[in-house]
Amino acid sequence: MIKVNFAALQNASERITSAGNFMNTELAGLRSTVAAIAQPGGAVEAWSGGAQAEYQLRQAEWDSAAEQLNLILADLAVRVDSAAHTYYNAEIINEQRFRRG
C-alpha cells in the first residue's frame, strides 16, 4: 500500500524551487562582491596574469556547475509536482469508482 501526502509533495516542489532561487541569489551576491574587488579602484585592481586567468577558468566552471544544478532542481521540482498531481488524480478516480460501487 502506498500512502501519499499530497500537500507534502507540493510543499517539497515549492521548497526545491525556493532552494534554487536562494542559491542563485547567493551566487549573484558573490559575483558582485568579486566584481567590485577586481574593478578599477578595487582591492585587486592590478590583478592580472596567471592567477587572474586561473580564477576566470574556475569561475566559468563554477557558473557551468551552477547552471547544471539549476536545471536539475527545476526538473526535480516539476517532477515532484507532477507526481503530486498524478497521485491526487488517481485518488479522485479511485474515490469515484468506490462511490459507483
mmCIF file of C-alpha atoms in Angstrom:
data_model
loop_
_atom_site.group_PDB
_atom_site.id
_atom_site.type_symbol
_atom_site.label_atom_id
_atom_site.label_comp_id
_atom_site.label_asym_id
_atom_site.label_seq_id
_atom_site.Cartn_x
_atom_site.Cartn_y
_atom_site.Cartn_z
ATOM 1 C CA MET A 1 0.000 0.000 0.000
ATOM 2 C CA ILE A 2 1.246 3.450 -0.884
ATOM 3 C CA LYS A 3 0.226 6.356 1.281
ATOM 4 C CA VAL A 4 0.852 9.766 -0.266
ATOM 5 C CA ASN A 5 0.676 13.132 1.424
ATOM 6 C CA PHE A 6 -0.311 15.421 -1.468
ATOM 7 C CA ALA A 7 0.371 18.626 0.441
ATOM 8 C CA ALA A 8 3.832 17.409 1.448
ATOM 9 C CA LEU A 9 4.696 16.623 -2.170
ATOM 10 C CA GLN A 10 3.533 20.029 -3.347
ATOM 11 C CA ASN A 11 5.410 21.654 -0.476
ATOM 12 C CA ALA A 12 8.550 19.737 -1.449
ATOM 13 C CA SER A 13 8.250 21.028 -5.005
ATOM 14 C CA GLU A 14 7.944 24.602 -3.749
ATOM 15 C CA ARG A 15 10.906 24.157 -1.399
ATOM 16 C CA ILE A 16 13.076 22.789 -4.200
ATOM 17 C CA THR A 17 12.221 25.839 -6.303
ATOM 18 C CA SER A 18 12.929 28.142 -3.348
ATOM 19 C CA ALA A 19 16.286 26.463 -2.744
ATOM 20 C CA GLY A 20 17.265 27.067 -6.362
ATOM 21 C CA ASN A 21 16.211 30.699 -6.141
ATOM 22 C CA PHE A 22 18.135 31.158 -2.892
ATOM 23 C CA MET A 23 21.238 29.602 -4.419
ATOM 24 C CA ASN A 24 21.011 31.929 -7.422
ATOM 25 C CA THR A 25 20.646 34.972 -5.173
ATOM 26 C CA GLU A 26 23.675 33.956 -3.111
ATOM 27 C CA LEU A 27 25.775 33.277 -6.207
ATOM 28 C CA ALA A 28 24.807 36.634 -7.717
ATOM 29 C CA GLY A 29 25.883 38.332 -4.490
ATOM 30 C CA LEU A 30 29.233 36.554 -4.559
ATOM 31 C CA ARG A 31 29.766 37.506 -8.200
ATOM 32 C CA SER A 32 29.014 41.141 -7.369
ATOM 33 C CA THR A 33 31.466 41.096 -4.475
ATOM 34 C CA VAL A 34 34.236 39.602 -6.597
ATOM 35 C CA ALA A 35 33.497 42.013 -9.448
ATOM 36 C CA ALA A 36 33.669 45.000 -7.091
ATOM 37 C CA ILE A 37 37.043 43.878 -5.750
ATOM 38 C CA ALA A 38 38.515 43.277 -9.204
ATOM 39 C CA GLN A 39 37.177 46.518 -10.769
ATOM 40 C CA PRO A 40 39.429 49.529 -11.280
ATOM 41 C CA GLY A 41 39.759 51.143 -7.875
ATOM 42 C CA GLY A 42 39.040 47.828 -6.156
ATOM 43 C CA ALA A 43 41.321 45.980 -3.763
ATOM 44 C CA VAL A 44 42.967 43.920 -6.502
ATOM 45 C CA GLU A 45 42.785 46.433 -9.328
ATOM 46 C CA ALA A 46 46.167 45.371 -10.696
ATOM 47 C CA TRP A 47 45.296 41.677 -10.562
ATOM 48 C CA SER A 48 46.472 40.060 -13.767
ATOM 49 C CA GLY A 49 48.462 37.162 -15.113
ATOM 50 C CA GLY A 50 48.185 33.508 -14.221
ATOM 51 C CA ALA A 51 46.170 33.941 -11.044
ATOM 52 C CA GLN A 52 43.541 36.015 -12.815
ATOM 53 C CA ALA A 53 43.379 33.554 -15.724
ATOM 54 C CA GLU A 54 43.059 30.630 -13.315
ATOM 55 C CA TYR A 55 40.317 32.429 -11.405
ATOM 56 C CA GLN A 56 38.415 33.104 -14.641
ATOM 57 C CA LEU A 57 38.673 29.415 -15.546
ATOM 58 C CA ARG A 58 37.380 28.347 -12.128
ATOM 59 C CA GLN A 59 34.601 30.959 -12.283
ATOM 60 C CA ALA A 60 33.481 29.569 -15.656
ATOM 61 C CA GLU A 61 33.444 26.033 -14.193
ATOM 62 C CA TRP A 62 31.506 27.288 -11.175
ATOM 63 C CA ASP A 63 28.985 29.080 -13.380
ATOM 64 C CA SER A 64 28.538 25.966 -15.518
ATOM 65 C CA ALA A 65 28.024 23.766 -12.451
ATOM 66 C CA ALA A 66 25.510 26.251 -11.015
ATOM 67 C CA GLU A 67 23.622 26.294 -14.318
ATOM 68 C CA GLN A 68 23.503 22.498 -14.382
ATOM 69 C CA LEU A 69 22.308 22.409 -10.778
ATOM 70 C CA ASN A 70 19.590 24.932 -11.651
ATOM 71 C CA LEU A 71 18.388 22.693 -14.474
ATOM 72 C CA ILE A 72 18.380 19.653 -12.190
ATOM 73 C CA LEU A 73 16.489 21.475 -9.422
ATOM 74 C CA ALA A 74 13.935 22.889 -11.870
ATOM 75 C CA ASP A 75 13.370 19.443 -13.387
ATOM 76 C CA LEU A 76 13.094 17.842 -9.951
ATOM 77 C CA ALA A 77 10.555 20.443 -8.799
ATOM 78 C CA VAL A 78 8.427 19.834 -11.905
ATOM 79 C CA ARG A 79 8.601 16.061 -11.464
ATOM 80 C CA VAL A 80 7.694 16.173 -7.773
ATOM 81 C CA ASP A 81 4.769 18.500 -8.521
ATOM 82 C CA SER A 82 3.675 16.245 -11.380
ATOM 83 C CA ALA A 83 3.821 13.211 -9.081
ATOM 84 C CA ALA A 84 1.640 15.037 -6.550
ATOM 85 C CA HIS A 85 -0.949 15.783 -9.245
ATOM 86 C CA THR A 86 -0.809 12.241 -10.606
ATOM 87 C CA TYR A 87 -1.338 10.694 -7.171
ATOM 88 C CA TYR A 88 -4.117 13.171 -6.394
ATOM 89 C CA ASN A 89 -5.917 12.461 -9.678
ATOM 90 C CA ALA A 90 -5.589 8.713 -9.110
ATOM 91 C CA GLU A 91 -7.087 9.171 -5.637
ATOM 92 C CA ILE A 92 -10.075 11.062 -7.092
ATOM 93 C CA ILE A 93 -10.626 8.389 -9.747
ATOM 94 C CA ASN A 94 -10.479 5.607 -7.149
ATOM 95 C CA GLU A 95 -12.850 7.503 -4.873
ATOM 96 C CA GLN A 96 -15.337 7.855 -7.740
ATOM 97 C CA ARG A 97 -15.074 4.145 -8.526
ATOM 98 C CA PHE A 98 -15.938 3.235 -4.948
ATOM 99 C CA ARG A 99 -18.917 5.602 -4.979
ATOM 100 C CA ARG A 100 -20.317 3.914 -8.063
ATOM 101 C CA GLY A 101 -19.888 0.556 -6.442
#
